[in-house]
PDB file of C-alpha atoms in Angstrom:
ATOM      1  CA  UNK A   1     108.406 116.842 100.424  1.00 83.00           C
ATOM      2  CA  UNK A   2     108.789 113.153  99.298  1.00 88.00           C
ATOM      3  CA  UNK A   3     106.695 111.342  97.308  1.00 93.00           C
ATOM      4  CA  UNK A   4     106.391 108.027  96.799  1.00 95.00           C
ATOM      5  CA  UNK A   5     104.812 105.673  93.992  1.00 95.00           C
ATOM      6  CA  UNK A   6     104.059 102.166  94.370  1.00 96.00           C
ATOM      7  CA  UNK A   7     103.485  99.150  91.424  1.00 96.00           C
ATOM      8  CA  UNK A   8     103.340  95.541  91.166  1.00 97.00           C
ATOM      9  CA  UNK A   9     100.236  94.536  92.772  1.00 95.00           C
ATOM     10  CA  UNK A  10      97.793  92.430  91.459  1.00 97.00           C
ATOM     11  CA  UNK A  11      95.825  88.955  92.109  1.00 98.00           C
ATOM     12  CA  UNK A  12      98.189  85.840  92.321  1.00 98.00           C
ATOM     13  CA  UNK A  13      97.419  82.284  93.468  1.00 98.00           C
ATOM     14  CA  UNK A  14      98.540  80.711  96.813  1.00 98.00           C
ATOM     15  CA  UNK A  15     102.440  80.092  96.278  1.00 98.00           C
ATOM     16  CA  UNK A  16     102.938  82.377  93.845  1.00 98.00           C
ATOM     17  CA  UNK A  17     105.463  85.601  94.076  1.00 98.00           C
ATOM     18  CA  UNK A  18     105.378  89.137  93.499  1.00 98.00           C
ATOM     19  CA  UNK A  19     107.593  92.252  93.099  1.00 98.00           C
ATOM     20  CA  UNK A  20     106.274  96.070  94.338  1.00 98.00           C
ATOM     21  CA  UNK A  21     108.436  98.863  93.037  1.00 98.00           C
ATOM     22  CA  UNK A  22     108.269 102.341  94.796  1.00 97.00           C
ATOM     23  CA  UNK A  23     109.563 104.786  93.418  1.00 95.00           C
ATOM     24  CA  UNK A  24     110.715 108.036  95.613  1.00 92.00           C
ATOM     25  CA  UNK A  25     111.412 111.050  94.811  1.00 89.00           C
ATOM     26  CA  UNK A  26     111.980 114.723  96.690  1.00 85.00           C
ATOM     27  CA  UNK A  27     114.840 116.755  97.478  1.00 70.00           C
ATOM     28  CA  UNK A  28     115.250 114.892 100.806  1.00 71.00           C
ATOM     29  CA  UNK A  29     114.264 110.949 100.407  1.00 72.00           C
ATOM     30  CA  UNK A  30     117.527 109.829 101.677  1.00 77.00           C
ATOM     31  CA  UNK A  31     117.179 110.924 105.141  1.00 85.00           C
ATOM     32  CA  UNK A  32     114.304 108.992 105.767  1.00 90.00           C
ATOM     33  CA  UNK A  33     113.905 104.981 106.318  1.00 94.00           C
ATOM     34  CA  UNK A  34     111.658 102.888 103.894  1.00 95.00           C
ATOM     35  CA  UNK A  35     109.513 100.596 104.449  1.00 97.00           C
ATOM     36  CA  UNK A  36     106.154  98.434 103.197  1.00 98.00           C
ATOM     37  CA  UNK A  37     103.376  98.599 105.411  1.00 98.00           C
ATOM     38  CA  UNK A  38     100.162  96.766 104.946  1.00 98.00           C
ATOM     39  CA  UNK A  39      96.144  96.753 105.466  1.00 98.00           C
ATOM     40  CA  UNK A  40      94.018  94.308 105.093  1.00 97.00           C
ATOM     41  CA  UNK A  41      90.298  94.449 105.191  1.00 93.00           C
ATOM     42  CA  UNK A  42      88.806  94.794 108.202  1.00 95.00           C
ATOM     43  CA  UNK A  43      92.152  94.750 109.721  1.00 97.00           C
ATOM     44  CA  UNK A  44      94.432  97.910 111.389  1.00 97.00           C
ATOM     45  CA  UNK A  45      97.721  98.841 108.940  1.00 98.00           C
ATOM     46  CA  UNK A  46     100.413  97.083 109.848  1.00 98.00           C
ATOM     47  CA  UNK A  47     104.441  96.946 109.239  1.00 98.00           C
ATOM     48  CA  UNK A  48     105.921  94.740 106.936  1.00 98.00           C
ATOM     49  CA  UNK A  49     109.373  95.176 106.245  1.00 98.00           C
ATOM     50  CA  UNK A  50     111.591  98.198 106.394  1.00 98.00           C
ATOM     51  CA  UNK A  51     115.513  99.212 104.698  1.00 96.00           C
ATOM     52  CA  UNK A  52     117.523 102.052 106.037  1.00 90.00           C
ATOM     53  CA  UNK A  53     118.637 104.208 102.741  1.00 81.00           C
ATOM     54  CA  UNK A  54     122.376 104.747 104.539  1.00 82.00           C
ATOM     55  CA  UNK A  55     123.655 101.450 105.461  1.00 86.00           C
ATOM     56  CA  UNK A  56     120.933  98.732 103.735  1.00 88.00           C
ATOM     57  CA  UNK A  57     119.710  97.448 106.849  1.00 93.00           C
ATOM     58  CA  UNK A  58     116.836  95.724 106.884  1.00 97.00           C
ATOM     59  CA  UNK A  59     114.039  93.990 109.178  1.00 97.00           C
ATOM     60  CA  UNK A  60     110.937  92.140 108.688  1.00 98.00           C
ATOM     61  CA  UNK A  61     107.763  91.371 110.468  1.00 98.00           C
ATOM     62  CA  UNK A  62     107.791  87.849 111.567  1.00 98.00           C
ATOM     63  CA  UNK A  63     104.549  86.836 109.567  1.00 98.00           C
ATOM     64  CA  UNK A  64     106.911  87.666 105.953  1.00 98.00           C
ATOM     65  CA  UNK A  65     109.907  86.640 107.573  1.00 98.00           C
ATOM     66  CA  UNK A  66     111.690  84.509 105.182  1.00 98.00           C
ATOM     67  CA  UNK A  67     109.445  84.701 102.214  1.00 98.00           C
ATOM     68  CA  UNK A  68     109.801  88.860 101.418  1.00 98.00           C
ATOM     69  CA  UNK A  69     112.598  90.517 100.582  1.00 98.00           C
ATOM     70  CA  UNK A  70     113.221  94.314 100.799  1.00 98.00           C
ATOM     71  CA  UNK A  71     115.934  95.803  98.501  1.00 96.00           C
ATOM     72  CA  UNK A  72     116.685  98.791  97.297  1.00 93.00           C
ATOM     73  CA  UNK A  73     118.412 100.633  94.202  1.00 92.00           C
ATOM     74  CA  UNK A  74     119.898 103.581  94.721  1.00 87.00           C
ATOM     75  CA  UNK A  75     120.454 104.048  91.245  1.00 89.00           C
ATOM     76  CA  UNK A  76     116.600 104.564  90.472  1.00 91.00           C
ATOM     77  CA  UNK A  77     115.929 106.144  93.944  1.00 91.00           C
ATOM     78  CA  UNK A  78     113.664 102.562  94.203  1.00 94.00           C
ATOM     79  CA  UNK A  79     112.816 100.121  97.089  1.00 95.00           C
ATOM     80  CA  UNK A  80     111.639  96.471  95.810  1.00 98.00           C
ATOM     81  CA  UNK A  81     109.440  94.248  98.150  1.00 98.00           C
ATOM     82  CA  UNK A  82     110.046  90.569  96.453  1.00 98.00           C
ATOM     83  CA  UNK A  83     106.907  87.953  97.908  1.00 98.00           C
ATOM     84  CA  UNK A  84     107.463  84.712  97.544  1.00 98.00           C
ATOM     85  CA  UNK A  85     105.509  81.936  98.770  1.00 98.00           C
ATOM     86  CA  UNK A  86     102.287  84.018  99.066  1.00 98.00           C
ATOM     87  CA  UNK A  87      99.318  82.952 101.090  1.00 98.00           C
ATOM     88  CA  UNK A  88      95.520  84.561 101.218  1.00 97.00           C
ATOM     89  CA  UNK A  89      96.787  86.042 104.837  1.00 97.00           C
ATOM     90  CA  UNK A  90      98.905  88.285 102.750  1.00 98.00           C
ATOM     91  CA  UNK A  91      96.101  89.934 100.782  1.00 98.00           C
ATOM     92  CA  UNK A  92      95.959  93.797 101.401  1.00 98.00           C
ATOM     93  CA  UNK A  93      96.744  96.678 100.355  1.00 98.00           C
ATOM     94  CA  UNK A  94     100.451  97.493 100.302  1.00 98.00           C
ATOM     95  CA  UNK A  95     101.923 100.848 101.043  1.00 98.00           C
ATOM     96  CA  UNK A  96     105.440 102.119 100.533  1.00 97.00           C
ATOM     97  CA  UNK A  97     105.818 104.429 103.682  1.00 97.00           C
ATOM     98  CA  UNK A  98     109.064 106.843 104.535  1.00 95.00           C
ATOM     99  CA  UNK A  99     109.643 107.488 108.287  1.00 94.00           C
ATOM    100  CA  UNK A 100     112.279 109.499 110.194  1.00 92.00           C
ATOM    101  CA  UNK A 101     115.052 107.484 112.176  1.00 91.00           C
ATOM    102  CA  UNK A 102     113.495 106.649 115.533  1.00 92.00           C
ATOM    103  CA  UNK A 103     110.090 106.875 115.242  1.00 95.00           C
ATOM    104  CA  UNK A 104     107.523 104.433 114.533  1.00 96.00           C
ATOM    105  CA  UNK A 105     106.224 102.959 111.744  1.00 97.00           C
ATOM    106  CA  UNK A 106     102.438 103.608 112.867  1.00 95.00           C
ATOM    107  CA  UNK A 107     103.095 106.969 111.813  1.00 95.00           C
ATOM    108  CA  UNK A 108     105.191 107.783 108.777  1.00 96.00           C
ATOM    109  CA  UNK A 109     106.192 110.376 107.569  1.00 94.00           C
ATOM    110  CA  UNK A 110     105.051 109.903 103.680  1.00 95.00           C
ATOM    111  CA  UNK A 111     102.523 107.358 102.274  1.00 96.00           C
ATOM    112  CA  UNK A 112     102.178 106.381  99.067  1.00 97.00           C
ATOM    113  CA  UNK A 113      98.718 105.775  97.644  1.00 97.00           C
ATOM    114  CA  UNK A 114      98.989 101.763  98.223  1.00 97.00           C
ATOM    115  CA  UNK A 115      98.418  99.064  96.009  1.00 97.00           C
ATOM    116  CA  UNK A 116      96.668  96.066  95.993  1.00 98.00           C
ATOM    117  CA  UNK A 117      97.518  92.389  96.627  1.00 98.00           C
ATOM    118  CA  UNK A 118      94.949  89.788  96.744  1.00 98.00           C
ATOM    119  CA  UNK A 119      95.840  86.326  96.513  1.00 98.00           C
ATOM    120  CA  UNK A 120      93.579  83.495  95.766  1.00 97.00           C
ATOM    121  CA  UNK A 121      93.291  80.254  97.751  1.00 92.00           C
TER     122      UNK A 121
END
């Protein structure tokens, strides 16, 4: 079992930044990739950004590309997602998600229980 705890969201203005923290935990977390998925009202979840806990490689939907970051910490079993330059398209609710190696991000493994982003025009 893995769980997974998300923090940092909140309501920003258009250009702002913000940092989610989640926080994993569970006997096996390392196995899996992690990644930030969002969902927006209205709107069908969709990937964000992902790191692989083995080698730190990362990737990036193209509508963040450039702007988020995805890091991770090893030391405090921890995966960042850094947003800079934040627009209202980027209001949702953010989810740190852990998937097995090879399969897709529509249906992870682990979710956490999301947290929200809204940011103001």
């Amino acid at each position: 079992q893995v769980q997974l705890v998300e923090s940092g969201g909140g309501l920003v203005q258009t250009g702002d930044s913000l940092r989610l923290s989640c926080a994993a935990s569970g006997r096996t977390f390392s196995r899996y990739n992690m990644g930030w998925l969002r969902q927006a009202p209205g709107k069908a979840r969709e990937f964000v950004a992902a790191i692989s806990w083995s080698d730190g490689g990362t990737s990036y939907a193209s509508s963040v590309k450039g702007r988020f970051t995805i890091s991770k910490d090893n030391t405090k079993n921890t995966v960042y997602l850094q947003m800079n330059s934040l627009k209202p398209e980027d209001t949702a609710v953010y989810y740190c998600a852990a998937k097995t190696p090879g399969t897709s991000w529509r249906t992870p493994d682990y979710l956490g229980q999301g947290t929200q982003v809204t940011v103001s025009s």
